[in-house]
Coordinates of C-alpha atoms in Angstrom, one line a residue:
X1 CA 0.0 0.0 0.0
X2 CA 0.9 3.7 -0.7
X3 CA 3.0 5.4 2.2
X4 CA 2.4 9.1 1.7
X5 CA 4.1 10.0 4.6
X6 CA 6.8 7.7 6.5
X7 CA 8.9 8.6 9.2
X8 CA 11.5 6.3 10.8
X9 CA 13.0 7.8 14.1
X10 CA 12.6 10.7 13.4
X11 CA 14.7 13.3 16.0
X12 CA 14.3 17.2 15.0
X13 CA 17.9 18.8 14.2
X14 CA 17.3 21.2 17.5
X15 CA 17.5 19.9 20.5
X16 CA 14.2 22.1 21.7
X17 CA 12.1 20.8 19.0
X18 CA 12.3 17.4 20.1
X19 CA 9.9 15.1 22.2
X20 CA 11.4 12.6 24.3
X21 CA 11.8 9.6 22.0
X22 CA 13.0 9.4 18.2
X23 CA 9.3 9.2 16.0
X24 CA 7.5 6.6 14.2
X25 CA 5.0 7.6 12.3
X26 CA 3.3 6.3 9.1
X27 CA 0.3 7.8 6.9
X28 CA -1.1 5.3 4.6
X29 CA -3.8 5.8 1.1
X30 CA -7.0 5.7 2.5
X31 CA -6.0 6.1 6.2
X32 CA -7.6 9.3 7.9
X33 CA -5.4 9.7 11.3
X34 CA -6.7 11.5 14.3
X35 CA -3.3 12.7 16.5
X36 CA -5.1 13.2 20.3
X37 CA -3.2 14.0 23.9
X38 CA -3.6 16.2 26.7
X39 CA -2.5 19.7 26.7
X40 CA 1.3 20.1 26.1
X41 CA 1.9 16.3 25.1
X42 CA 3.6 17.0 22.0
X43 CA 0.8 16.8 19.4
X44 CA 1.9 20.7 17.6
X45 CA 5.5 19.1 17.7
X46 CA 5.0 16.0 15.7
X47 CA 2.4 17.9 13.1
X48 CA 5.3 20.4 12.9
X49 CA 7.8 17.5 12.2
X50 CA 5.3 15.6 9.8
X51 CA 5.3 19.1 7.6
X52 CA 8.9 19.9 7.6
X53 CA 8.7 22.8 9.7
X54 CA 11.1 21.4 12.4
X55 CA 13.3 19.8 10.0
X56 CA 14.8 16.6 11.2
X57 CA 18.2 14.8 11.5
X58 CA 19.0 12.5 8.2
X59 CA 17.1 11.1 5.6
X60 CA 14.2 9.9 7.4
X61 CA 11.1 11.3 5.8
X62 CA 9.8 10.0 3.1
X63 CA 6.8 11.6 1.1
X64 CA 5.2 9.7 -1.6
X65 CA 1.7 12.4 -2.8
X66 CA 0.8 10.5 -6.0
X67 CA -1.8 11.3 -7.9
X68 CA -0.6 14.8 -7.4
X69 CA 1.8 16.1 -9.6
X70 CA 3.1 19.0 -7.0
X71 CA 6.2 18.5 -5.9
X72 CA 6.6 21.0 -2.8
X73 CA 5.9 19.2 0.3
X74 CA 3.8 22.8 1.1
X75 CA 1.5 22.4 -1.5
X76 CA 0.7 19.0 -1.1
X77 CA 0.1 19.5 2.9
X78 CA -1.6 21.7 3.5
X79 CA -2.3 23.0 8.0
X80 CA -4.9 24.8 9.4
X81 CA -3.8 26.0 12.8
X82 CA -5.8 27.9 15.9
X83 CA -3.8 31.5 15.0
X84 CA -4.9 31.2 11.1
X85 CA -8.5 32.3 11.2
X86 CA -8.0 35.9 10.0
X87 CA -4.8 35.1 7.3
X88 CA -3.2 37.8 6.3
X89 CA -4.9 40.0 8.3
X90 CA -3.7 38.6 11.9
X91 CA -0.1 40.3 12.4
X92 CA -2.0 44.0 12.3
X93 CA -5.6 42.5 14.5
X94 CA -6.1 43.9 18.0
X95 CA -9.5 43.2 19.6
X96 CA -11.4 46.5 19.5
X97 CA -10.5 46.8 15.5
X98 CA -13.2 43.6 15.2
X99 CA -15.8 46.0 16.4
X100 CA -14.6 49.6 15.3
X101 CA -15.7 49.9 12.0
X102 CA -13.9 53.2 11.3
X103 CA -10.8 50.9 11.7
X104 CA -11.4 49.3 8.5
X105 CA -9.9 50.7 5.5
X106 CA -11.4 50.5 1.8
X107 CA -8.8 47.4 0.9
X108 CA -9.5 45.2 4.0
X109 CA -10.6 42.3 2.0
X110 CA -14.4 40.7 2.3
X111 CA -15.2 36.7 2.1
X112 CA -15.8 36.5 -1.2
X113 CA -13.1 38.7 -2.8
X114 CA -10.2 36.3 -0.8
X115 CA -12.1 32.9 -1.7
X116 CA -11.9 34.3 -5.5
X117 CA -8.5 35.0 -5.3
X118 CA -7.5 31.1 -3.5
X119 CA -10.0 29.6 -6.1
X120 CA -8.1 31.3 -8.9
X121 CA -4.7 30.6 -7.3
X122 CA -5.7 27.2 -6.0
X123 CA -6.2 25.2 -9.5
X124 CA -7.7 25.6 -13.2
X125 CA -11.3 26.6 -13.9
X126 CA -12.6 23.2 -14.5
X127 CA -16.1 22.4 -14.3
X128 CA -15.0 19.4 -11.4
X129 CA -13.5 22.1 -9.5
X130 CA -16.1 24.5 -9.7
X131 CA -18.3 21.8 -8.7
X132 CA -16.0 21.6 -5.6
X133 CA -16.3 25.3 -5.1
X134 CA -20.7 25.4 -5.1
X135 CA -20.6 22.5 -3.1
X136 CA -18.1 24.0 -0.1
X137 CA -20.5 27.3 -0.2
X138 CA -23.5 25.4 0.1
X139 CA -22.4 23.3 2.7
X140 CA -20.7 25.6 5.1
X141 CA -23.8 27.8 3.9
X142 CA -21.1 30.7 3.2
X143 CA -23.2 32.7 0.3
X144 CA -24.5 35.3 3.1
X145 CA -21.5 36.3 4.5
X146 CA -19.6 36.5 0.7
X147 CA -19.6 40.5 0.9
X148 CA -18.8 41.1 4.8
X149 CA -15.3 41.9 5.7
X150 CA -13.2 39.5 6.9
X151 CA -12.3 41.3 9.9
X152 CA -16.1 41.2 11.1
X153 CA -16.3 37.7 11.1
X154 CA -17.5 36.0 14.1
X155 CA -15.2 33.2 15.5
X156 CA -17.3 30.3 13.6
X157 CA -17.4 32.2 10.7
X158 CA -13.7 32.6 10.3
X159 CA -13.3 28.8 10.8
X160 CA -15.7 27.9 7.9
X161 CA -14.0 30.7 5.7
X162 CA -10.8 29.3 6.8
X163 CA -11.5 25.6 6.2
X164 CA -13.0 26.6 2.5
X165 CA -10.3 28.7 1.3
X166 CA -7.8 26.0 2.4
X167 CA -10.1 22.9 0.4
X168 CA -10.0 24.9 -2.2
X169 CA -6.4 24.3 -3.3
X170 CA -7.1 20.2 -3.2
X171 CA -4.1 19.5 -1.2
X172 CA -3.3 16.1 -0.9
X173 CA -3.0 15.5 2.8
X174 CA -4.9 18.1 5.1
X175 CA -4.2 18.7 8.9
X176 CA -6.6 20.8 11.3
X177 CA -5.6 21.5 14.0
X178 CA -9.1 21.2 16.4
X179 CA -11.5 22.1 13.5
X180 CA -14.7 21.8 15.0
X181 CA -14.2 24.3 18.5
X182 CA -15.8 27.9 17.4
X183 CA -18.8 25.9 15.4
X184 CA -22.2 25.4 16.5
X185 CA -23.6 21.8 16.5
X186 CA -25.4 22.3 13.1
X187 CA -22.0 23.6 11.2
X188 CA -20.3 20.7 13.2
X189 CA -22.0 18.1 11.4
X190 CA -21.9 20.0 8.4
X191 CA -17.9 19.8 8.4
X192 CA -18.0 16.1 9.2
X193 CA -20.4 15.3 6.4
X194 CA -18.1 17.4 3.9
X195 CA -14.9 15.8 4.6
X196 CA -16.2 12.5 4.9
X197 CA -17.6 13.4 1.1
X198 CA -14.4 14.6 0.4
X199 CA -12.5 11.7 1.7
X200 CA -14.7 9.7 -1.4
X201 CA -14.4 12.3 -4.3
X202 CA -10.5 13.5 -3.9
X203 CA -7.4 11.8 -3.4
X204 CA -7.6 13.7 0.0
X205 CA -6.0 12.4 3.7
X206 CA -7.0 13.8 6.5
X207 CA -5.4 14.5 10.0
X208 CA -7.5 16.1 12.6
X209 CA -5.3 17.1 16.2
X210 CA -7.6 17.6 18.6
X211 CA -7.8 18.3 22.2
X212 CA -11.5 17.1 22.5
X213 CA -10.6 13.4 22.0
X214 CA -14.3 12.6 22.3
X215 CA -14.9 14.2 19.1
X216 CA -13.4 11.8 16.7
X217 CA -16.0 11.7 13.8
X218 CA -16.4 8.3 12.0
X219 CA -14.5 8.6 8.9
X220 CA -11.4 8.7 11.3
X221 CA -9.7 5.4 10.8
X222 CA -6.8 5.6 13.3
X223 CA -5.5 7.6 15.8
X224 CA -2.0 8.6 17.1
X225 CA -1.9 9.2 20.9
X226 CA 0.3 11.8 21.9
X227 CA 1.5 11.2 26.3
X228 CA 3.8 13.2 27.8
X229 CA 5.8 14.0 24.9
X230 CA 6.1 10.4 23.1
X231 CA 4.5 9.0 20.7
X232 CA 2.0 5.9 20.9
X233 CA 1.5 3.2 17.8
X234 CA -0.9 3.8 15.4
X235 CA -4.2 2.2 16.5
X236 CA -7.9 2.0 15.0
X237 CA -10.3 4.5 15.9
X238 CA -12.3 1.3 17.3
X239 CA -9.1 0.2 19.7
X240 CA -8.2 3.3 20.8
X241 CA -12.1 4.4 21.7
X242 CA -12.2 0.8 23.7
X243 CA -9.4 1.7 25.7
X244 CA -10.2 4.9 26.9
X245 CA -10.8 5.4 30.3
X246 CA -13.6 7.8 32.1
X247 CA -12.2 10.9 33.7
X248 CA -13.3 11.1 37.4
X249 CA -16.8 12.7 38.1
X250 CA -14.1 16.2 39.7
X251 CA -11.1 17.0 38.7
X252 CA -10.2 19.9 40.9
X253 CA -8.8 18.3 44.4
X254 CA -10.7 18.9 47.0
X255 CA -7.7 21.0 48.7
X256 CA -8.0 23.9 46.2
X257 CA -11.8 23.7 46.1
X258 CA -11.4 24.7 49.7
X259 CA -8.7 27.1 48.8
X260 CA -10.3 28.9 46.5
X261 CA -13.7 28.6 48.9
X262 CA -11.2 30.3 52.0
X263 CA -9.7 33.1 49.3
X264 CA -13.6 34.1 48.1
X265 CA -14.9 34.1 52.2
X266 CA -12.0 36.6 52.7
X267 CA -12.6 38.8 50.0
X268 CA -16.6 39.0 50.5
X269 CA -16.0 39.4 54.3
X270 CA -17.6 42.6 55.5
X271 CA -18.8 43.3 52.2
X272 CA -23.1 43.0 51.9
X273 CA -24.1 42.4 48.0
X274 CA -27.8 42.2 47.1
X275 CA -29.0 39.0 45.0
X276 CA -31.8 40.3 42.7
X277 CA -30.5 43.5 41.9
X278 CA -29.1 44.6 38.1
X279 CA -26.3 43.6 36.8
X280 CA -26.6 44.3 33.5
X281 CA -29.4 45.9 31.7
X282 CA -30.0 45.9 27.8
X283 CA -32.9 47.4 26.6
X284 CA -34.0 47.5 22.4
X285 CA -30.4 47.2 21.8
X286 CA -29.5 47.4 17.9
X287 CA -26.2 47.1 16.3
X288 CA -25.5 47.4 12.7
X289 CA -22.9 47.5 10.3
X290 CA -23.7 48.8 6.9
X291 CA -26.7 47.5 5.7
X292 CA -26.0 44.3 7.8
X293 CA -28.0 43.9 11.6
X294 CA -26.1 42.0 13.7
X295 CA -28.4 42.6 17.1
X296 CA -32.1 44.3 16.7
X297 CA -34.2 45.3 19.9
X298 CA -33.1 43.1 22.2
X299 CA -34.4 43.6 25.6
X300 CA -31.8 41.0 28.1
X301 CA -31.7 41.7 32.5
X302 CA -28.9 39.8 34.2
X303 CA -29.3 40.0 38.1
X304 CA -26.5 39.1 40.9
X305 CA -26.2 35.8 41.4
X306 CA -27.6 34.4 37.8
X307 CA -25.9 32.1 35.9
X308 CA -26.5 32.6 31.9
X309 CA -25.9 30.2 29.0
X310 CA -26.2 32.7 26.0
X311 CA -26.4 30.3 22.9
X312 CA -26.8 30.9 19.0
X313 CA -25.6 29.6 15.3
X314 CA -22.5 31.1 14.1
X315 CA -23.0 35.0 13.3
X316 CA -26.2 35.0 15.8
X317 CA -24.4 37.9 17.8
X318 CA -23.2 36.1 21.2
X319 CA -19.8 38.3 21.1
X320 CA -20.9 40.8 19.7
X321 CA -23.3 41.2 22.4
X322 CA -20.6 40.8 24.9
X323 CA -18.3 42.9 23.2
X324 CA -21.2 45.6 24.2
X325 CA -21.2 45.0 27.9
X326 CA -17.5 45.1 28.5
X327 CA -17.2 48.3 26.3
X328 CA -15.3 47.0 23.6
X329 CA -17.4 47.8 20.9
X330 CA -17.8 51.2 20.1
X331 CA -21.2 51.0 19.3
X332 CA -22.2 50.3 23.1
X333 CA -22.5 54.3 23.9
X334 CA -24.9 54.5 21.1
X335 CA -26.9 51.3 22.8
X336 CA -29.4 51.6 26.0
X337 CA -27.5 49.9 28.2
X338 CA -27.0 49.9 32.0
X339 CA -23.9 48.2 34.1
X340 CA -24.0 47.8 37.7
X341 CA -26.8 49.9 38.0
X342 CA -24.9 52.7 35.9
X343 CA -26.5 54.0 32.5
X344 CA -23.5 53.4 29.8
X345 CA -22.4 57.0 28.8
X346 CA -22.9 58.7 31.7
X347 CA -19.2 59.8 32.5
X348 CA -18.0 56.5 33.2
X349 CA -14.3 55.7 32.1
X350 CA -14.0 52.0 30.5
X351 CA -12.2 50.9 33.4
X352 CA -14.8 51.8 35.7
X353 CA -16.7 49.7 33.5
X354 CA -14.0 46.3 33.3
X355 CA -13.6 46.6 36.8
X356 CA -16.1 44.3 37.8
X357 CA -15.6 41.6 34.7
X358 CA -13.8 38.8 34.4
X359 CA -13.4 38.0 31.0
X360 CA -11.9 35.5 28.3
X361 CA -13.0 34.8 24.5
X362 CA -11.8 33.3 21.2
X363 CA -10.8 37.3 20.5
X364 CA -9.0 38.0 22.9
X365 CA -7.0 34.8 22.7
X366 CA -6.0 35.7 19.1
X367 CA -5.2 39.3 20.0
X368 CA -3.3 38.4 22.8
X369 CA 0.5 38.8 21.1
X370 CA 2.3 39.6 24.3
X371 CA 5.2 37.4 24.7
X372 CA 5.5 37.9 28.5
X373 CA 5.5 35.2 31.4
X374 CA 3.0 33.7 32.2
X375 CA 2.7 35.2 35.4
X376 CA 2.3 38.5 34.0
X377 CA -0.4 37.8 31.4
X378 CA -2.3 37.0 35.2
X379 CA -1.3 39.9 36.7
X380 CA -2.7 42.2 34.1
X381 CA -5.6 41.3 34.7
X382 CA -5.6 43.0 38.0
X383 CA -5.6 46.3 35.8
X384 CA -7.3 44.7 33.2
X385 CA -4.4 45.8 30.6
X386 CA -2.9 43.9 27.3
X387 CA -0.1 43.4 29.0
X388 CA 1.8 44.3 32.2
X389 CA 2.4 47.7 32.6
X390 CA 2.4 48.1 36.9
X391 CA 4.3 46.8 39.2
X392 CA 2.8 44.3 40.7
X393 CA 3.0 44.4 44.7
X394 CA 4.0 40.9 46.3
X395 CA 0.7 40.3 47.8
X396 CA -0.7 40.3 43.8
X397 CA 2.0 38.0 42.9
X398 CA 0.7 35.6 45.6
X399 CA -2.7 36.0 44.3
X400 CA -1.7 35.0 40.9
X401 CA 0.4 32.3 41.5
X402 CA -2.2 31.1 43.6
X403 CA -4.4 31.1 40.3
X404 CA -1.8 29.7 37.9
X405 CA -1.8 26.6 40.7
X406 CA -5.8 26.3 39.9
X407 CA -5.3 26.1 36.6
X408 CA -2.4 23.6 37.2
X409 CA 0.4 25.8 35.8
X410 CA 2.5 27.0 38.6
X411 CA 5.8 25.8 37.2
X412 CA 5.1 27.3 33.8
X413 CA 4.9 30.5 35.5
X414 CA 8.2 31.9 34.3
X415 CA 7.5 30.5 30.7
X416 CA 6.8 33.5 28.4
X417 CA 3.1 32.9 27.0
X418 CA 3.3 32.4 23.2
X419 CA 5.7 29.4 24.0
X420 CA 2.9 27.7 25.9
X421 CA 0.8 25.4 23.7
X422 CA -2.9 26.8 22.4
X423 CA -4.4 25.1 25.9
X424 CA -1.9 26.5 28.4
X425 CA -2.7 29.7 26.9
X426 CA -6.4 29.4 27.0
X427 CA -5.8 28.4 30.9
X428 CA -3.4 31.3 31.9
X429 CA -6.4 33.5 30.2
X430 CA -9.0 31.7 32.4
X431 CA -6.8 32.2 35.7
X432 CA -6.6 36.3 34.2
X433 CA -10.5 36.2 34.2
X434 CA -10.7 34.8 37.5
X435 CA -8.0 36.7 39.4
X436 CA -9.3 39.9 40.6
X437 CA -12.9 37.7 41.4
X438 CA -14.7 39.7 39.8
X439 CA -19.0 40.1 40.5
X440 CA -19.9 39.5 36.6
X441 CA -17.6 36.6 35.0
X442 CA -17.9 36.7 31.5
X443 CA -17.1 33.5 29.7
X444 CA -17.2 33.2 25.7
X445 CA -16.0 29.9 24.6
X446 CA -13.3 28.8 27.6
X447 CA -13.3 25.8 27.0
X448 CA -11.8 25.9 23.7
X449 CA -8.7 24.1 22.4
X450 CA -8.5 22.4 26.3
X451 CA -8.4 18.4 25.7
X452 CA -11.0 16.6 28.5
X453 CA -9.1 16.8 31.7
X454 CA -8.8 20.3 31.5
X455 CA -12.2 20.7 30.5
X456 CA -13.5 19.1 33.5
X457 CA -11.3 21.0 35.6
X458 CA -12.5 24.4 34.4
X459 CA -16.0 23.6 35.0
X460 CA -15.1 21.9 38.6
X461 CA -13.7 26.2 39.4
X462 CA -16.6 27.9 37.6
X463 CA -19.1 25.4 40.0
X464 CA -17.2 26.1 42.9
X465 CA -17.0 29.9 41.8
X466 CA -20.4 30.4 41.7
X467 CA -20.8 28.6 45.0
X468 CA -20.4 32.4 46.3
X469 CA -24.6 33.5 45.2
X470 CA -23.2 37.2 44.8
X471 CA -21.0 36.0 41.5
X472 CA -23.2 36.6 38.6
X473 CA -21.8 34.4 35.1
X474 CA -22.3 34.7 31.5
X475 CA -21.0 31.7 29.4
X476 CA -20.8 31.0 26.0
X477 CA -20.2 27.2 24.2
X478 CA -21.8 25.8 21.7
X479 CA -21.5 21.8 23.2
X480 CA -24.2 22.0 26.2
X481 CA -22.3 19.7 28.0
X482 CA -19.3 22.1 28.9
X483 CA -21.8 23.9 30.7
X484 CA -21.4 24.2 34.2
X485 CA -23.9 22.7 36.4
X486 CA -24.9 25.8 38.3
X487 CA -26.3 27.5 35.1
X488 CA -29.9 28.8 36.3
X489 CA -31.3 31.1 33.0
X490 CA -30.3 30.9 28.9
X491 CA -30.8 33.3 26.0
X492 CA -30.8 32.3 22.4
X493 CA -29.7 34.7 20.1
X494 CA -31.4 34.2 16.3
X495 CA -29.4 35.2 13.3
X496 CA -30.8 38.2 11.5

């Protein structure tokens, strides 16, 4: 049979590219692989070593992409990472410019004018490849969104624009990395129906590298465990799926549940907050952009001590709503809205306003460049800054340590943040949320990239969190089960 991609102890050239034991790895024709492991266990490493990025010692890769007739490993592999949503666009993206229209110029591109240019790029105008083309709008149903800019997309937009423009070029062997976090359940299926489709009509492998190992979709034929930085054999999807074990019902010990129990006792001590009274108040709230409505007269109370689920497809307006409350979007002085029991645009300065959140999302994540230690990132969010800009005092330091512990990353807390993997980063951004424990915690999608260990342990701090009936929570996700089991209330958004 075909090997399209062998490698035979394999050991990368730099000594801090490699995992702990030389690499076996095989792809064969009609195998679809599935690379799985907990956070940090190597999996970015091995995809980087399968694609030639960390380049490795002798001749031992071999690459055999027949029936394709390119002959550049990069254009017969093609990888879709966490950091590639917004292409081009993502060295010059900070979070407000998603919502500040006046931010983009007349040359930011739109959906449709950078899908043209990768169809035209990608291969010849044949009637098999338009085809291809009709078929990828339909199914990712992409036609609506053909003249919005790319900048305005919403985090499950940018993944289907992302996955088309990248099926487009027909590569040979494709690798996501976690393809399906960011997409409602509907879109979900709709992306494992389309590769599966794929997987008949092209010469097409595919790799998926997910955190979510209980997301393996059926046209998956074998998986590659990824533990502690080693690499497992090869198994079928059936073998490795009867071997897995159940996590435990709680993750978090019961030694920081009463930690974090002590630390929220001390803080609230002396301190007499109302349940029932307004936290946030929307009332006939519009936003638009153009000619497009993203949110129209929506009337939303959130009182102390409620715990939302706000759900909705892809492009329903879940951040952008959110974007509103924490005063990120410009548009939220032009929108009846009231914080705390303070009208927005009354005076207040957007501090006075962040004060009170606690907050993590798939936009801040990608607009969160700062290469700084990971104890930092968690100390900003004392000031709720993009970095660190004061010093912190040594009672702060405490306090975040204490939070990087939670999150089970006190010894990374020297390690500067972009050379954490995607989950370690998502976590040190959860323990920034919780840090300064804040009334309103405001969670869009915090679960993503974290594999199911990590998962669990999230939830097991947002239960015990909201233990204290004067924390009020907002949370985003669009698999019901990461929802905490404290959730009391839920608001659908519907796409205009």
């Amino acid at each position: 049979m075909q090997k399209i991609i062998e490698i035979k102890g394999g050991v990368a050239r730099k000594p801090e590219w490699r995992l702990k034991s030389p690499i076996d790895f095989t792809l064969l024709d009609g195998e679809h692989i599935a690379i799985v492991g907990y956070n940090a266990s190597g999996k970015s490493m091995l995809v980087d070593m399968i694609i030639g990025r960390h380049p490795l010692l002798g001749q031992c890769s071999k690459y055999d992409f027949a029936p394709s007739v390119k002959e550049l490993i990069s254009d017969n592999i093609k990888y879709i990472t966490f950091r590639d949503s917004y292409g081009d666009k993502d060295g010059n993206y900070f979070l407000q410019q998603r919502w500040n229209s006046q931010e983009i110029d007349e040359d930011t591109p739109t959906v449709g004018s950078e899908l043209d240019k990768a169809y035209a790029l990608s291969s010849e105008d044949t009637k098999q490849h338009r085809l291809l083309k009709q078929q990828l709008y339909d199914m990712f149903d992409i036609r609506h969104l053909l003249d919005k800019y790319i900048i305005l997309l919403s985090s499950g937009e940018l993944r289907k624009f992302q996955l088309i423009k990248t099926l487009l070029a027909s590569p040979r062997v494709l690798i996501m990395d976690n393809p399906f976090i960011g997409l409602d359940a509907k879109t979900r299926q709709q992306l494992k129906e389309v590769l599966q489709s794929l997987t008949r009509w092209h010469a097409l492998q595919i790799i998926l590298v997910l955190s979510k190992s209980d997301d393996i979709p059926p046209f998956i034929t074998h998986v590659v465990e990824t533990r502690d930085m080693n690499i497992m054999p090869k198994v079928t999807r059936e073998e490795f799926i009867d071997s897995r074990k159940p996590l435990p019902t709680s993750v978090l010990s019961d030694e920081k549940r009463e930690r974090l129990r002590t630390a929220m006792r001390s803080l609230n001590n002396g301190r007499l907050t109302k349940t029932g009274t307004e936290i946030v108040n929307c009332h006939k709230v519009c936003v638009k952009y153009g000619e497009r409505t993203i949110l129209k007269d929506l009337d939303w109370t959130v009182k102390t001590g409620e715990r939302w689920a706000l759900s909705g497809q892809n492009g329903s307006g879940k951040s952008t709503l959110l974007s509103l409350i924490c005063a990120d979007n410009p548009q939220s002085y032009a929108c009846n809205i009231s914080l705390f029991g303070r009208k927005r645009g009354t005076g207040e300065t957007i501090w006075e306003i962040k004060k009170g959140i606690g907050y993590v999302s798939p936009e801040m994540h990608r607009a969160y460049q700062k290469n700084l230690p990971a104890i930092d990132i968690v100390t900003s969010g004392l000031h709720d800054s993009v970095g660190l800009y004061v010093k912190p005092k040594p009672e702060d330091i405490d306090r975040c340590t204490e939070w990087l512990d939670m999150v089970g990353l006190k010894d990374k807390a020297q390690t500067n943040f972009l050379q954490l993997s995607s989950g370690e980063q998502r976590l040190v951004l959860i323990a920034r949320a919780f840090v300064k424990y804040p009334d309103l915690l405001i969670l869009d999608e915090p679960l993503h990239g974290l594999d199911n260990r990590n998962r669990r342990l999230v939830k097991d701090i947002i239960e015990t969190y909201c233990e204290d009936h004067t924390k009020t929570l907002i949370m985003v996700t669009h698999y019901k089960e990461e929802l905490p089991c404290c959730i009391t209330d839920s608001l659908e958004l519907v796409r205009n």
